[in-house]
XYZ file of C-alpha atoms in Angstrom:
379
model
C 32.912 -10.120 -72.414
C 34.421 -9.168 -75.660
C 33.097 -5.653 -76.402
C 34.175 -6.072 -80.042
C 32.147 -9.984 -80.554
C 28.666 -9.851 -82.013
C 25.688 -10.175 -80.161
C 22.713 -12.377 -80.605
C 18.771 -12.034 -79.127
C 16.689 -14.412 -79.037
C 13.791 -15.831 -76.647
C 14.630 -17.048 -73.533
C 12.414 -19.130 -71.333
C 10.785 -17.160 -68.617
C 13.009 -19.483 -65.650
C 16.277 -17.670 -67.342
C 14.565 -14.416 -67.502
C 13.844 -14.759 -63.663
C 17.525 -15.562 -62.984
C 18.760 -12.513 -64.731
C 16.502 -10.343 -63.184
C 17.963 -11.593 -59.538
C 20.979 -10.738 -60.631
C 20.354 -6.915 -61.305
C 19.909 -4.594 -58.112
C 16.884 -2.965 -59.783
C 14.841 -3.697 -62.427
C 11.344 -2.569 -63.229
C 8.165 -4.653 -62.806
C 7.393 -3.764 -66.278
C 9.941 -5.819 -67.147
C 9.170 -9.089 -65.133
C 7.671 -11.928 -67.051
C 4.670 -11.258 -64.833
C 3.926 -8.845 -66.384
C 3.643 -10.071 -69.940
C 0.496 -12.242 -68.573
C -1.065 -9.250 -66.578
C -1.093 -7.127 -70.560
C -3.254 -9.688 -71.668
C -4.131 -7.460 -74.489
C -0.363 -7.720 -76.186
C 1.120 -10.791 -77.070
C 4.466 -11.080 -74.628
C 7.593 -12.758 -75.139
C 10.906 -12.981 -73.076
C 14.425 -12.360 -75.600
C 17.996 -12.005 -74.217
C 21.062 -10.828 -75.404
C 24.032 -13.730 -76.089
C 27.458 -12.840 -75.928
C 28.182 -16.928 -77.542
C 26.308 -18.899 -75.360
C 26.495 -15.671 -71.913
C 23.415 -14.367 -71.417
C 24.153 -10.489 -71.121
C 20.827 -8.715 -71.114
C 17.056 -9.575 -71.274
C 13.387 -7.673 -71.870
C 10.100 -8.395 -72.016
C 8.513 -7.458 -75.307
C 4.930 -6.276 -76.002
C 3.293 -6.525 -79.330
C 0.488 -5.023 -80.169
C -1.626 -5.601 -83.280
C -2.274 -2.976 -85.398
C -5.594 -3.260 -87.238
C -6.528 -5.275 -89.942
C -2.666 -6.470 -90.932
C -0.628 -9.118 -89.050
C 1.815 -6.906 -88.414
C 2.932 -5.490 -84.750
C 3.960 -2.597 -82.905
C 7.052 -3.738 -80.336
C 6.868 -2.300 -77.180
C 9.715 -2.928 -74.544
C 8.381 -0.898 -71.285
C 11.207 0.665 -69.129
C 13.185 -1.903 -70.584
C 15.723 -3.406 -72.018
C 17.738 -4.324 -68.660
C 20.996 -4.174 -69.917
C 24.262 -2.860 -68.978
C 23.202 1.417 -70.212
C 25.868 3.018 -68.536
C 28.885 0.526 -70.023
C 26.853 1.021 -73.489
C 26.654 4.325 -73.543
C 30.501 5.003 -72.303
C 32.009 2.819 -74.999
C 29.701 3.972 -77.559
C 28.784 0.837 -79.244
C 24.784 1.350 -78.515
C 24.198 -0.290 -82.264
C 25.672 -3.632 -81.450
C 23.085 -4.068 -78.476
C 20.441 -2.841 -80.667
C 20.450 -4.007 -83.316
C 19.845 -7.461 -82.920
C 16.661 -6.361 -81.361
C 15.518 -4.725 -84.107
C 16.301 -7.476 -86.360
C 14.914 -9.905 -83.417
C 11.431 -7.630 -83.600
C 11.377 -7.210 -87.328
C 11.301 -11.213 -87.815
C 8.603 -11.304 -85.604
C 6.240 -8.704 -88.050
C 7.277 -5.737 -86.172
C 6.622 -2.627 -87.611
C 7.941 -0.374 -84.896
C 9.710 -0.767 -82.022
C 9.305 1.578 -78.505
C 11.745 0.877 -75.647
C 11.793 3.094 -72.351
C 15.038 3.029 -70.797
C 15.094 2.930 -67.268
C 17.948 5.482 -67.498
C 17.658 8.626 -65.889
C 18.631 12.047 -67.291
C 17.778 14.156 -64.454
C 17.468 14.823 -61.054
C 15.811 17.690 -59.083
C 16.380 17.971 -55.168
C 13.304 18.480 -52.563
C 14.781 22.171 -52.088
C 15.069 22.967 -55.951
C 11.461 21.953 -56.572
C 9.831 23.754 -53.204
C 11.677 27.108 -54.761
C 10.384 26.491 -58.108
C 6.737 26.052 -57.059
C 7.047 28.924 -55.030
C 8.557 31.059 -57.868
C 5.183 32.406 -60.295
C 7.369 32.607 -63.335
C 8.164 28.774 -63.193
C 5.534 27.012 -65.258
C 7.432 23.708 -65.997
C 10.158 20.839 -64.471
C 11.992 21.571 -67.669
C 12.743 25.122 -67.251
C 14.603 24.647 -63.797
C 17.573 23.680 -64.036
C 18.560 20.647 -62.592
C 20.601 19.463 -59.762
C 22.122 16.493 -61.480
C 22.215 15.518 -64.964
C 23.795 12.330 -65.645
C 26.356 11.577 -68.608
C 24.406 8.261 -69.174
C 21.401 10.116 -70.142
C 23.150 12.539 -71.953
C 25.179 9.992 -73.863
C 21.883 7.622 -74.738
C 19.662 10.551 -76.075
C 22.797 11.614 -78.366
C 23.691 7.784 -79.622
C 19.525 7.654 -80.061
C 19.266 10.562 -82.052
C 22.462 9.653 -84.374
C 20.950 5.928 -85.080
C 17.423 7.705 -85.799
C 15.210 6.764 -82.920
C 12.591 9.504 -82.558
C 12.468 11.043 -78.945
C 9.497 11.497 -76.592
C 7.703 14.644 -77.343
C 7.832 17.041 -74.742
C 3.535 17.099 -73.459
C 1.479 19.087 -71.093
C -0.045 16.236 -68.280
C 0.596 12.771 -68.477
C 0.966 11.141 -71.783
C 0.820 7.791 -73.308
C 3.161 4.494 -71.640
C 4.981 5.353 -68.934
C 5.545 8.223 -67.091
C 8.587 10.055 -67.766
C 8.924 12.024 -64.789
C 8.626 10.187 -61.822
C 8.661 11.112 -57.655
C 11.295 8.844 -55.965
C 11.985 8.578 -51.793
C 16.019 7.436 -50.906
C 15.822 4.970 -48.374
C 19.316 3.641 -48.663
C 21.359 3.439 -45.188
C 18.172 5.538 -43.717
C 16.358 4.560 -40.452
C 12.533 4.644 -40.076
C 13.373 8.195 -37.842
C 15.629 9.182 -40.594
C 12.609 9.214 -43.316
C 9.984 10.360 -40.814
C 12.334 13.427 -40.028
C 12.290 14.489 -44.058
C 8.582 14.869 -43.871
C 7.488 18.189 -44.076
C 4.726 19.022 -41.171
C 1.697 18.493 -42.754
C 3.207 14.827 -43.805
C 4.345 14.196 -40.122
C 0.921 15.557 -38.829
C -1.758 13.509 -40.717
C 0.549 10.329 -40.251
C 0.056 11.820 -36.195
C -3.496 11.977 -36.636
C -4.597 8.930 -38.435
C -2.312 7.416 -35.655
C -4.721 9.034 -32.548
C -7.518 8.516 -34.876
C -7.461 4.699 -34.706
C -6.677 4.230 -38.334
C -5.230 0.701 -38.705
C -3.123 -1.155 -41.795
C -2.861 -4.325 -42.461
C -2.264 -6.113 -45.898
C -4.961 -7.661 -48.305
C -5.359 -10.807 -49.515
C -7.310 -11.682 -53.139
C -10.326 -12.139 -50.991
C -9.755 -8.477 -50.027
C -9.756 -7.648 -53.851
C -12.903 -6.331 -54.621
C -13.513 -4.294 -51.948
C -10.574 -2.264 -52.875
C -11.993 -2.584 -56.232
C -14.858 -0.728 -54.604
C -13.398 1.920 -53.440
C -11.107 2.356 -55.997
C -14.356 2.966 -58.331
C -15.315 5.738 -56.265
C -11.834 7.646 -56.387
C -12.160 7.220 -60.252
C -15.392 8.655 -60.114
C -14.681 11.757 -57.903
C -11.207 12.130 -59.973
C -12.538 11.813 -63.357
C -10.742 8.838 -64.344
C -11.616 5.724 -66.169
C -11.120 2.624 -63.903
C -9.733 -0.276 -64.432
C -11.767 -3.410 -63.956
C -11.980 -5.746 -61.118
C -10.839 -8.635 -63.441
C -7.591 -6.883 -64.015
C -6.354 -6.616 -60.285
C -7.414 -10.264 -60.324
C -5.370 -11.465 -63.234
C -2.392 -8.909 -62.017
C -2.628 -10.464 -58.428
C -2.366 -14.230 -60.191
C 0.473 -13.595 -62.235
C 2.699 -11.568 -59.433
C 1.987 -12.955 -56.723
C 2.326 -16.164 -58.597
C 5.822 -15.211 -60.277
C 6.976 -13.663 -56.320
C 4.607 -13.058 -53.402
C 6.741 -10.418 -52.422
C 5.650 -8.900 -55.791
C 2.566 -7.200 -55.625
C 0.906 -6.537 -52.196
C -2.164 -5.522 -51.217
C -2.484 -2.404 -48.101
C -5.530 -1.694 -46.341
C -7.026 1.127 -44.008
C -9.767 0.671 -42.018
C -11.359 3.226 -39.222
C -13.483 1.579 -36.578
C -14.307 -1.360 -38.918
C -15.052 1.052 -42.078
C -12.546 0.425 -45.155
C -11.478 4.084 -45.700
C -8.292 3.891 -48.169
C -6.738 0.673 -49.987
C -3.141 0.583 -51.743
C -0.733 -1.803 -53.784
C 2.705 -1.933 -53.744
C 4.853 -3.548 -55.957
C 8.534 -4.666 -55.851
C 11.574 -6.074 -57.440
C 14.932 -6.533 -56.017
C 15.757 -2.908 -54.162
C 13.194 -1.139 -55.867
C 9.601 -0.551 -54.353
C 6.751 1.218 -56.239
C 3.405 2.665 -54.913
C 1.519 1.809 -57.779
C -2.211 2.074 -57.478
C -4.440 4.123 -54.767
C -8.037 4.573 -53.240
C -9.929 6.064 -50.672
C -13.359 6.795 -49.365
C -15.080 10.448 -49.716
C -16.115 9.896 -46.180
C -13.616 9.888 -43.446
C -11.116 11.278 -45.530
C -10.006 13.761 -42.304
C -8.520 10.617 -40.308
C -5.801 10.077 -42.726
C -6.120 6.912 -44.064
C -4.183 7.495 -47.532
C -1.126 9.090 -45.045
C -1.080 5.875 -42.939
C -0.935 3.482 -45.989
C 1.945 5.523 -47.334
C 4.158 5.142 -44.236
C 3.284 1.516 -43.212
C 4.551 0.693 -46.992
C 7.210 3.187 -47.003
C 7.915 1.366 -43.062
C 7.822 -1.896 -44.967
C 9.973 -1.434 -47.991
C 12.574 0.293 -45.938
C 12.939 -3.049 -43.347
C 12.863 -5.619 -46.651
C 16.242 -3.658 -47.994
C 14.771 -1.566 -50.601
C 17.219 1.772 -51.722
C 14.032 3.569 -53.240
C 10.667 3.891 -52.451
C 8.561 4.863 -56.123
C 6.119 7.492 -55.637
C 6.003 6.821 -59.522
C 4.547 9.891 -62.145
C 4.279 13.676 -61.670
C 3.615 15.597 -64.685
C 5.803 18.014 -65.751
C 4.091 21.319 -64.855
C 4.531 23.191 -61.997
C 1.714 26.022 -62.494
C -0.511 27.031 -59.653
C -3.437 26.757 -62.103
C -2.951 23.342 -63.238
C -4.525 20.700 -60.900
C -1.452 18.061 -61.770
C 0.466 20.865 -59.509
C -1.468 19.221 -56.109
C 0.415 15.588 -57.159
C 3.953 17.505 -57.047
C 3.154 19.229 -53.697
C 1.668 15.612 -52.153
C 4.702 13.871 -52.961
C 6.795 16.594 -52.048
C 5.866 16.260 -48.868
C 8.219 12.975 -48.151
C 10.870 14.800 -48.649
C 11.901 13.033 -51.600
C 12.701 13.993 -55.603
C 12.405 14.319 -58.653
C 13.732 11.706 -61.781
C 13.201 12.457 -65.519
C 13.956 9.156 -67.488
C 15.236 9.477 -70.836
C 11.866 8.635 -72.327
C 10.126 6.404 -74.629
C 12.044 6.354 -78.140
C 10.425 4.678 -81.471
C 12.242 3.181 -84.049
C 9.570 2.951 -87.295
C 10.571 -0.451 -88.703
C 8.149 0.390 -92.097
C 7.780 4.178 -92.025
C 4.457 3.558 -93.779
C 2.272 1.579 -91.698
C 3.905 3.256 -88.140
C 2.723 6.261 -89.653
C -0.557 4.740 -89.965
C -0.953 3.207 -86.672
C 0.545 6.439 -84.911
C -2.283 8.186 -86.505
C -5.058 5.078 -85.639
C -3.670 5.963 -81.904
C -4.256 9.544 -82.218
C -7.964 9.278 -83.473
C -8.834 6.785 -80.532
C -7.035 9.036 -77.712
């Protein structure tokens, strides 16, 4: 490809979006056609990059209508897959973007968010255990890191300079998608290998839910709402609002639909009692542990450990390089309950990831003001 030639975008059909996607090692399921139909709440369209007539790049693109104009807020979620690290070396991030812009703009855009699945930073197992041990450590940000990559260095920089607003820096989890996610290697690892970075309380509940007589086996869509049900008490005893049973329906449709290796369903039963459900989701090499549930009672045999290492079991002998814990929040106070998520994931001996972040571009300053405020009021 000639780095100098223009680029075009344009929709694609969701067949050429597929192919692309099987190209790339890793690309997130945010970024599958699927998952256009699942947000059935945005309007979703497919667009790739043309080098001539060379597809080079694709993403899925959200809009989202702001109220009372026909006008839309773009959304590309930890997207665009295309080629960040050759971008950001050369320095020519403006010719990728934009033609998106323009792309988004013709389609009554008045903003445009992208996440780039690019990561800045890295924190090892050891690094975070010492920082959660140290009582003057309140934040991820504050300890430094173990890696920080010259992609994510370079993007931020070629961001800023073209006027893309960053992610603010917030206190629990914010809006979209998590910035700071938990990830498990499983590259050139063995099922001994990964059971040997547990930490003991990890390798002991796995043990006991074992001895206990805690059994997995995957879900079907008949199995659906029954996790449903138990996912509506975990909401309840966590103070969250759940999602409805119509939405795991319409995500199992479209994923399994799309790939049935996709989206899969995990369940835990104790002598004939359902006592913890999981999904996992995957694309190419990549594997994410994406939603969770479990019963108040019975809770002692396990069955949330079990699920965790019969998927962890599963994406490791399918060829995945990462297992997705997916978000941790960025605090690391004693005090702060989002501290308990750190610790649990800790415990697989994995690390941490910051991404880059969700950037906005305001198309019309005025109404992305507006609708950034509109968002405000509702949250």
């Amino acid at each position: 490809m000639t780095r100098s030639s223009a680029l075009t975008v344009r929709e694609i059909t969701s067949d050429q979006h597929l192919a692309a996607i099987a190209e790339r090692p890793s690309v997130s399921f945010l970024q599958t056609p699927a998952w256009g139909v699942v947000k059935r709440d945005w309007r979703s369209r497919s667009v790739g990059w043309f080098d001539g007539d060379k597809l080079v790049g694709v993403a899925l693109v959200l809009y989202r209508k702001a109220p009372r104009v026909r006008r839309y807020l773009a959304y590309v979620p930890e997207g665009p897959s295309i080629d960040w690290d050759g971008i950001s070396a050369v320095g020519d991030l403006q010719r990728w973007l934009a033609p998106l812009v323009e792309h988004v703009k013709a389609q009554g855009a008045f903003g445009l968010r992208m996440g780039p699945r690019v990561v800045g930073r890295r924190w090892s197992n050891a690094t975070l255990k010492s920082a959660l041990a140290d009582p003057g450590v309140a934040r991820l940000r504050d300890v430094p890191a173990d890696e920080t990559t010259a992609t994510g260095t370079a993007l931020a920089e070629q961001l800023t300079a073209l006027g893309w607003r960053p992610p603010a820096e917030v206190d629990g989890f914010a809006a979209g998608q998590p910035r700071h996610v938990f990830q498990l290697p499983l590259e050139g690892r063995s099922e001994d290998d990964v059971l040997k970075g547990f930490n003991q309380l990890w390798r002991r509940n796995i043990k006991k839910a074992d001895k206990s007589g805690v059994v997995v086996s995957l879900g079907t869509v008949a199995d659906l709402p029954e996790f449903h049900r138990i996912y509506a008490e975990t909401a309840q005893r966590d103070a969250f609002t759940p999602r409805p049973l119509s939405y795991f329906e319409g995500m199992w449709a479209a994923m399994t639909g799309e790939a049935p290796e996709r989206l899969r369903l995990y369940l835990a039963h104790h002598e004939g009692d359902l006592v913890a459900a999981a999904t996992m989701t995957r694309v190419g090499t990549h594997a994410w542990y994406s939603y969770g549930a479990s019963t108040t009672t019975k809770r002692d045999v396990r069955g949330s450990n079990a699920i965790q290492w019969r998927m962890m079991r599963d994406a490791l002998a399918e060829g995945c390089a990462v297992y997705d814990l997916r978000g941790i929040t960025d605090t690391l106070s004693e005090d702060d309950p989002h501290a308990g998520l750190i610790r649990f994931k800790l415990g697989t001996g994995g690390h941490a990831v910051e991404y880059v972040g969700e950037w906005d571009l305001p198309i019309s300053r005025v109404l992305y003001s507006a609708f950034d405020l509109y968002m405000k009021r509702r949250s």
